[in-house]
Amino acid sequence: MKKVCAFFIAVVLLVTAYIPTIEVKAMSQEDSYFYAKSKLIAAIENKEASVDISDCLLSPEFAEQLYYDVITSNPLLYYVEPTFDENMYTIAEANEFYSERIATFTFDYIITDTTETDAIFEECIKDAEAEIKADGMHAVDIMISIHDYIAANVNKTEKLSVVEDDMLCSSAYGALVYGCADSLGYSLLNKLLAEQLTGNDCIVVADDEHTIFWNMYLLSGNWYHIDIYSDDYETYFYDSNNEKTDLYSVGGAITHTYLLITDYDLAAVGHYSAGAFIYDGTPVSNNDTIKIRIWSNISSRMYYADGYWYYVSPSASYRLVKRVTDVAIIYSEELVVAEGFEPIFSIAVDGDKVFYSTENTVYKRGIDGMNEETVYTA
């Protein structure tokens, strides 16, 4: 037995001696980038104070890409503000000089114990999904519903002071739970709801200076821009002297200018161009397969029920109408649900009832337009 073992060991050593040495190949910048990204996300989820990425040899430019990629890729990482250490370091290896490489990322945790906030966040997500009512709807209809839900329920950071830490307003959590957000918060919430309710990819992009964020959404093989932040307007109240006050109507005005538009449309309305800070580059959004855009000129909230969209007609503010949307057809007709002599300020659909308000009166009637009742008169 000993002789057999000795013979086996000798054979192994002999074979090993003839195996060529395999050199360890340095990771490409791309591999380093995605390796560093996985390290960052894992560190954040484990609530580590910092993470060492010195082995990734990332340049400051790639570190900035990594920074934005991490915070925009997962809306559930709402409790941290990641920043990279500005103290660069240099190394020299194999006669090749590397300058300005990022050594560490440090994390500033807005919330350290997320047990309670995670539960609140999850419950708010369920409530939002229940109100959006995506079952049986086409992806286009779901995106309209998400757009109007966010615009009606979220308000811009600079108008509110309810959140102690401003960074929460740059998150889907702050947008959904507190109802206030900057453009990053709007975009992260849209990404979260769009991907969960439609199953299609939705990414967050920004201008070159990273001062304004919006979404690009993948539909039928084409990318479209969505900017809910720019479509959301606050309507302010005026006092008896016709002076503008600090009071405003939540979800006061909703436009649909930046809903599912192409690069050409984006440029046509004088909007921002997306900076390609995403590692793979910003997608091109040239093709358009949507044949009917009933939402383009509508400036009221839209509600979906019984296969129709209900809204205030853009051609007559005193007319409540409904219209079918179908990406497979070219034309659909507005059908009148209610018509009066005063402008309609707001509408809401609940079950088989539609509610709408003028300056002093709230009405309700069936979604078929029948049996109008006065609910309230000032």
Coordinates of C-alpha atoms in Angstrom, one line a residue:
M1 CA 0.0 0.0 0.0
K2 CA 2.8 2.4 0.9
K3 CA 4.5 1.6 -2.5
V4 CA 1.2 2.4 -4.4
C5 CA 0.8 5.7 -2.5
A6 CA 4.5 6.7 -3.2
F7 CA 4.0 5.9 -6.9
F8 CA 0.8 8.0 -7.0
I9 CA 2.5 11.0 -5.4
A10 CA 5.5 10.6 -7.8
V11 CA 3.2 10.7 -10.8
V12 CA 1.3 13.7 -9.5
L13 CA 4.6 15.6 -8.9
L14 CA 5.8 14.6 -12.4
V15 CA 2.6 15.8 -14.1
T16 CA 2.5 19.0 -12.1
A17 CA 6.1 19.8 -13.1
Y18 CA 5.0 19.9 -16.8
I19 CA 1.8 22.0 -16.3
P20 CA 2.6 25.5 -17.5
T21 CA 2.2 28.3 -15.1
I22 CA -1.0 30.2 -15.7
E23 CA -0.6 33.9 -15.3
V24 CA -3.3 35.8 -13.5
K25 CA -4.8 38.2 -15.9
A26 CA -5.7 41.6 -14.6
M27 CA -9.4 42.4 -14.7
S28 CA -10.6 44.6 -17.4
Q29 CA -12.1 48.0 -16.5
E30 CA -15.5 46.6 -17.3
D31 CA -15.0 43.5 -15.0
S32 CA -13.6 45.8 -12.3
Y33 CA -16.6 48.0 -12.5
F34 CA -19.2 45.3 -12.1
Y35 CA -17.1 43.6 -9.4
A36 CA -16.9 46.9 -7.5
K37 CA -20.6 47.4 -8.0
S38 CA -21.4 44.0 -6.4
K39 CA -19.1 44.8 -3.5
L40 CA -20.8 48.1 -2.9
I41 CA -24.4 46.7 -3.0
A42 CA -23.4 43.9 -0.6
A43 CA -21.8 46.3 1.7
I44 CA -24.8 48.6 1.8
E45 CA -27.2 45.7 2.4
N46 CA -25.0 44.6 5.3
K47 CA -24.8 48.3 6.5
E48 CA -21.0 48.4 6.5
A49 CA -19.4 51.7 7.2
S50 CA -17.2 51.5 4.1
V51 CA -15.9 49.1 1.5
D52 CA -12.4 48.7 0.1
I53 CA -12.3 48.7 -3.7
S54 CA -8.6 49.3 -4.1
D55 CA -8.2 46.0 -5.9
C56 CA -10.6 47.2 -8.6
L57 CA -8.3 50.0 -9.8
L58 CA -11.2 52.2 -10.7
S59 CA -10.6 55.7 -12.1
P60 CA -12.5 58.6 -10.7
E61 CA -14.7 58.7 -13.9
F62 CA -15.6 55.1 -13.4
A63 CA -16.2 55.6 -9.7
E64 CA -18.7 58.3 -10.5
Q65 CA -20.5 56.0 -12.9
L66 CA -20.5 53.4 -10.2
Y67 CA -21.9 55.9 -7.7
Y68 CA -24.9 56.8 -9.9
D69 CA -25.4 53.2 -11.1
V70 CA -25.6 51.9 -7.5
I71 CA -28.1 54.5 -6.3
T72 CA -30.3 54.4 -9.4
S73 CA -30.3 50.6 -9.9
N74 CA -32.1 49.5 -6.8
P75 CA -35.0 51.7 -5.4
L76 CA -35.0 49.5 -2.2
L77 CA -31.6 50.9 -1.1
Y78 CA -33.3 54.0 0.2
Y79 CA -31.4 54.3 3.5
V80 CA -27.9 55.2 2.4
E81 CA -26.1 58.0 0.7
P82 CA -23.0 56.4 -0.9
T83 CA -20.0 58.7 -1.6
F84 CA -16.5 57.8 -2.7
D85 CA -13.4 59.0 -0.8
E86 CA -11.9 62.0 -2.6
N87 CA -8.5 61.1 -1.1
M88 CA -7.1 59.4 -4.2
Y89 CA -4.1 57.1 -4.1
T90 CA -1.5 56.1 -6.7
I91 CA 0.2 52.8 -7.3
A92 CA 3.0 51.6 -9.6
E93 CA 3.2 48.1 -10.8
A94 CA 5.2 46.3 -13.6
N95 CA 6.6 49.6 -14.7
E96 CA 3.1 50.9 -15.4
F97 CA 1.9 53.9 -13.5
Y98 CA -1.6 54.2 -12.3
S99 CA -2.8 57.6 -11.1
E100 CA -5.9 58.7 -9.3
R101 CA -7.5 55.4 -8.4
I102 CA -10.4 55.2 -5.9
A103 CA -9.5 53.3 -2.8
T104 CA -12.7 53.2 -0.7
F105 CA -16.3 54.1 -0.7
T106 CA -17.8 55.3 2.6
F107 CA -21.5 55.2 3.5
D108 CA -23.6 57.7 5.3
Y109 CA -26.6 55.8 6.6
I110 CA -29.8 57.8 6.8
I111 CA -31.5 55.0 8.7
T112 CA -29.5 52.3 10.5
D113 CA -32.3 50.0 11.7
T114 CA -34.7 49.5 8.7
T115 CA -36.9 46.8 10.3
E116 CA -39.8 49.2 10.9
T117 CA -39.3 51.4 7.8
D118 CA -39.0 48.3 5.5
A119 CA -42.4 47.2 6.7
I120 CA -43.9 50.7 6.1
F121 CA -42.3 50.8 2.7
E122 CA -43.7 47.4 1.7
E123 CA -47.2 48.4 2.9
C124 CA -47.1 51.7 1.0
I125 CA -46.0 49.8 -2.2
K126 CA -49.0 47.5 -1.9
D127 CA -51.3 50.4 -1.4
A128 CA -49.9 52.1 -4.5
E129 CA -50.3 49.0 -6.6
A130 CA -53.9 48.5 -5.4
E131 CA -54.8 52.1 -6.4
I132 CA -53.0 51.8 -9.8
K133 CA -55.0 48.6 -10.6
A134 CA -52.8 47.1 -13.2
D135 CA -54.6 43.8 -13.6
G136 CA -55.6 43.2 -17.2
M137 CA -54.2 46.5 -18.4
H138 CA -51.8 47.0 -21.3
A139 CA -48.3 48.2 -20.3
V140 CA -49.0 51.6 -21.9
D141 CA -52.2 52.0 -19.7
I142 CA -50.2 50.9 -16.6
M143 CA -47.5 53.5 -17.3
I144 CA -50.2 56.2 -17.7
S145 CA -51.7 55.1 -14.4
I146 CA -48.3 55.0 -12.6
H147 CA -47.5 58.5 -14.0
D148 CA -50.7 60.0 -12.8
Y149 CA -50.6 58.3 -9.4
I150 CA -47.1 59.6 -8.7
A151 CA -47.9 63.1 -10.0
A152 CA -51.0 63.2 -7.8
N153 CA -49.5 61.9 -4.6
V154 CA -45.9 63.2 -4.6
N155 CA -44.8 66.8 -4.3
K156 CA -41.5 68.5 -4.9
T157 CA -38.9 68.8 -2.1
E158 CA -38.4 72.5 -2.3
K159 CA -42.1 73.0 -1.4
L160 CA -42.1 70.8 1.7
S161 CA -40.3 70.5 5.0
V162 CA -41.8 67.4 6.4
V163 CA -38.7 65.2 6.0
E164 CA -35.9 65.8 8.5
D165 CA -33.2 64.3 6.3
D166 CA -33.3 65.8 2.7
M167 CA -31.6 62.6 1.4
L168 CA -34.9 60.7 1.9
C169 CA -36.4 62.9 -0.7
S170 CA -33.9 61.5 -3.2
S171 CA -35.4 58.0 -2.7
A172 CA -38.4 56.0 -3.7
Y173 CA -39.1 55.6 0.1
G174 CA -39.3 59.3 0.7
A175 CA -41.5 59.8 -2.4
L176 CA -44.0 57.1 -1.5
V177 CA -44.0 57.3 2.3
Y178 CA -43.6 61.0 2.9
G179 CA -45.0 62.2 -0.4
C180 CA -42.1 64.5 -1.2
A181 CA -39.2 64.0 -3.6
D182 CA -36.7 65.6 -5.9
S183 CA -36.4 64.4 -9.5
L184 CA -34.3 61.4 -8.4
G185 CA -37.0 60.4 -5.9
Y186 CA -39.7 60.7 -8.5
S187 CA -37.6 58.6 -11.0
L188 CA -36.7 55.9 -8.5
L189 CA -40.4 55.4 -7.5
N190 CA -41.4 55.2 -11.1
K191 CA -38.7 52.6 -11.8
L192 CA -39.9 50.6 -8.8
L193 CA -43.6 50.6 -9.7
A194 CA -43.0 50.2 -13.5
E195 CA -40.8 47.1 -13.2
Q196 CA -43.0 45.5 -10.6
L197 CA -46.3 46.1 -12.4
T198 CA -45.2 45.7 -16.1
G199 CA -42.1 43.5 -15.9
N200 CA -40.4 45.7 -18.4
D201 CA -37.0 47.4 -17.8
C202 CA -37.1 51.0 -16.5
I203 CA -33.9 52.8 -15.8
V204 CA -33.0 56.2 -14.3
V205 CA -31.0 58.6 -16.4
A206 CA -29.8 62.2 -15.8
D207 CA -28.4 65.2 -17.6
D208 CA -24.6 65.6 -17.8
E209 CA -24.4 67.5 -14.5
H210 CA -26.7 65.1 -12.7
T211 CA -29.0 67.9 -11.6
I212 CA -32.2 66.4 -13.0
F213 CA -33.2 62.8 -13.3
W214 CA -35.9 61.0 -15.3
N215 CA -36.6 57.5 -16.6
M216 CA -36.3 55.5 -19.8
Y217 CA -38.7 52.7 -20.2
L218 CA -38.4 49.7 -22.5
L219 CA -41.7 48.9 -24.4
S220 CA -41.9 46.5 -27.4
G221 CA -38.2 46.7 -28.0
N222 CA -38.1 50.5 -28.0
W223 CA -36.9 52.9 -25.3
Y224 CA -39.1 55.8 -24.3
H225 CA -38.5 58.8 -22.0
I226 CA -40.7 59.5 -19.0
D227 CA -40.2 62.6 -16.7
I228 CA -43.0 62.7 -14.1
Y229 CA -41.2 65.4 -12.1
S230 CA -41.5 67.8 -15.0
D231 CA -45.1 66.8 -15.7
D232 CA -46.1 67.6 -12.0
Y233 CA -47.2 71.1 -11.3
E234 CA -48.3 72.6 -7.9
T235 CA -51.3 74.9 -8.2
Y236 CA -51.0 77.6 -5.6
F237 CA -53.8 79.4 -3.7
Y238 CA -54.1 83.2 -3.8
D239 CA -55.3 85.4 -1.0
S240 CA -58.0 88.1 -1.1
N241 CA -55.4 90.6 -2.4
N242 CA -54.6 88.2 -5.3
E243 CA -51.2 87.5 -3.7
K244 CA -49.7 84.0 -4.1
T245 CA -49.6 82.1 -0.8
D246 CA -47.5 79.1 0.4
L247 CA -50.6 76.9 0.2
Y248 CA -51.1 74.7 -2.8
S249 CA -53.3 71.9 -4.0
V250 CA -51.7 68.4 -3.8
G251 CA -51.5 67.0 -7.3
G252 CA -52.9 70.3 -8.4
A253 CA -52.0 70.1 -12.1
I254 CA -50.8 67.1 -14.2
T255 CA -49.5 67.3 -17.7
H256 CA -48.4 64.4 -19.9
T257 CA -45.8 66.2 -22.0
Y258 CA -43.0 63.8 -21.0
L259 CA -44.8 60.5 -21.0
L260 CA -43.4 57.8 -23.3
I261 CA -41.7 60.1 -25.7
T262 CA -38.7 59.6 -28.0
D263 CA -35.3 61.4 -28.3
Y264 CA -36.8 63.5 -31.0
D265 CA -39.8 64.5 -28.9
L266 CA -37.5 65.2 -26.0
A267 CA -35.4 67.6 -28.0
A268 CA -38.5 69.2 -29.6
V269 CA -39.8 70.3 -26.2
G270 CA -36.4 71.7 -25.3
H271 CA -35.7 69.2 -22.6
Y272 CA -32.5 67.8 -21.3
S273 CA -30.4 65.2 -23.2
A274 CA -29.5 62.2 -21.2
G275 CA -25.8 62.0 -20.1
A276 CA -24.3 58.6 -20.7
F277 CA -23.2 58.0 -17.2
I278 CA -24.6 54.5 -17.2
Y279 CA -21.8 52.1 -17.9
D280 CA -23.3 50.5 -21.0
G281 CA -24.3 54.0 -22.3
T282 CA -27.7 55.7 -22.4
P283 CA -30.1 53.8 -24.7
V284 CA -31.2 55.3 -28.0
S285 CA -34.8 56.2 -28.2
N286 CA -35.7 56.8 -31.8
N287 CA -38.4 54.2 -32.8
D288 CA -42.0 54.7 -31.8
T289 CA -44.6 51.9 -32.1
I290 CA -47.3 53.7 -30.1
K291 CA -50.0 54.6 -32.7
I292 CA -52.4 56.5 -30.4
R293 CA -51.5 59.0 -27.7
I294 CA -54.7 60.2 -26.1
W295 CA -52.8 61.6 -23.2
S296 CA -50.6 64.1 -25.0
N297 CA -52.7 67.3 -24.4
I298 CA -54.5 66.2 -21.2
S299 CA -53.9 68.4 -18.1
S300 CA -56.1 66.6 -15.6
R301 CA -55.5 63.4 -13.8
M302 CA -56.6 60.3 -15.8
Y303 CA -58.5 57.4 -14.2
Y304 CA -58.8 53.9 -15.8
A305 CA -62.1 52.0 -15.4
D306 CA -64.1 49.5 -17.5
G307 CA -61.7 49.8 -20.4
Y308 CA -61.8 53.6 -20.6
W309 CA -59.8 56.5 -19.5
Y310 CA -61.7 59.3 -17.7
Y311 CA -60.4 62.8 -17.7
V312 CA -61.3 66.5 -18.3
S313 CA -61.4 67.2 -22.0
P314 CA -58.5 69.4 -23.1
S315 CA -60.8 71.1 -25.6
A316 CA -63.5 72.0 -23.1
S317 CA -62.7 72.3 -19.4
Y318 CA -66.4 72.0 -18.5
R319 CA -66.7 68.5 -20.1
L320 CA -65.9 65.2 -18.4
V321 CA -65.1 62.6 -21.0
K322 CA -63.9 59.0 -21.4
R323 CA -61.9 57.4 -24.2
V324 CA -60.5 54.0 -24.9
T325 CA -56.7 53.7 -25.5
D326 CA -55.4 50.8 -27.6
V327 CA -51.8 50.8 -29.0
A328 CA -53.1 48.6 -31.9
I329 CA -55.5 51.2 -33.3
I330 CA -54.9 54.7 -34.7
Y331 CA -58.0 56.6 -33.6
S332 CA -60.5 56.5 -30.8
E333 CA -63.4 58.9 -30.0
E334 CA -64.0 61.0 -26.8
L335 CA -67.3 60.1 -25.3
V336 CA -69.0 62.7 -23.0
V337 CA -69.8 61.5 -19.5
A338 CA -70.8 64.8 -18.0
E339 CA -71.1 68.4 -19.3
G340 CA -72.0 71.6 -17.5
F341 CA -71.3 75.3 -17.6
E342 CA -68.4 75.6 -15.1
P343 CA -64.8 74.4 -15.4
I344 CA -64.1 71.0 -13.8
F345 CA -61.2 71.3 -11.4
S346 CA -60.7 67.6 -10.4
I347 CA -62.1 64.2 -10.9
A348 CA -61.8 60.7 -9.3
V349 CA -63.1 57.3 -10.1
D350 CA -64.1 54.9 -7.4
G351 CA -65.6 51.6 -8.5
D352 CA -68.5 52.3 -10.8
K353 CA -68.8 55.9 -9.8
V354 CA -67.0 59.0 -11.1
F355 CA -66.7 62.1 -8.9
Y356 CA -65.9 65.6 -10.3
S357 CA -65.8 69.0 -8.8
T358 CA -66.4 72.5 -10.0
E359 CA -65.5 75.7 -8.0
N360 CA -68.3 75.2 -5.4
T361 CA -69.9 71.8 -6.0
V362 CA -68.9 68.1 -6.0
Y363 CA -70.9 65.8 -8.2
K364 CA -71.0 62.0 -8.7
R365 CA -72.6 59.8 -11.3
G366 CA -72.2 56.3 -12.7
I367 CA -69.2 55.7 -15.1
D368 CA -71.9 55.2 -17.8
G369 CA -72.8 58.9 -17.3
M370 CA -76.1 58.3 -15.7
N371 CA -77.8 59.2 -12.4
E372 CA -76.0 62.4 -11.4
E373 CA -76.1 63.4 -7.7
T374 CA -74.8 66.5 -5.9
V375 CA -72.5 65.4 -3.1
Y376 CA -71.4 68.7 -1.7
T377 CA -72.2 72.4 -2.3
A378 CA -70.2 75.2 -0.7

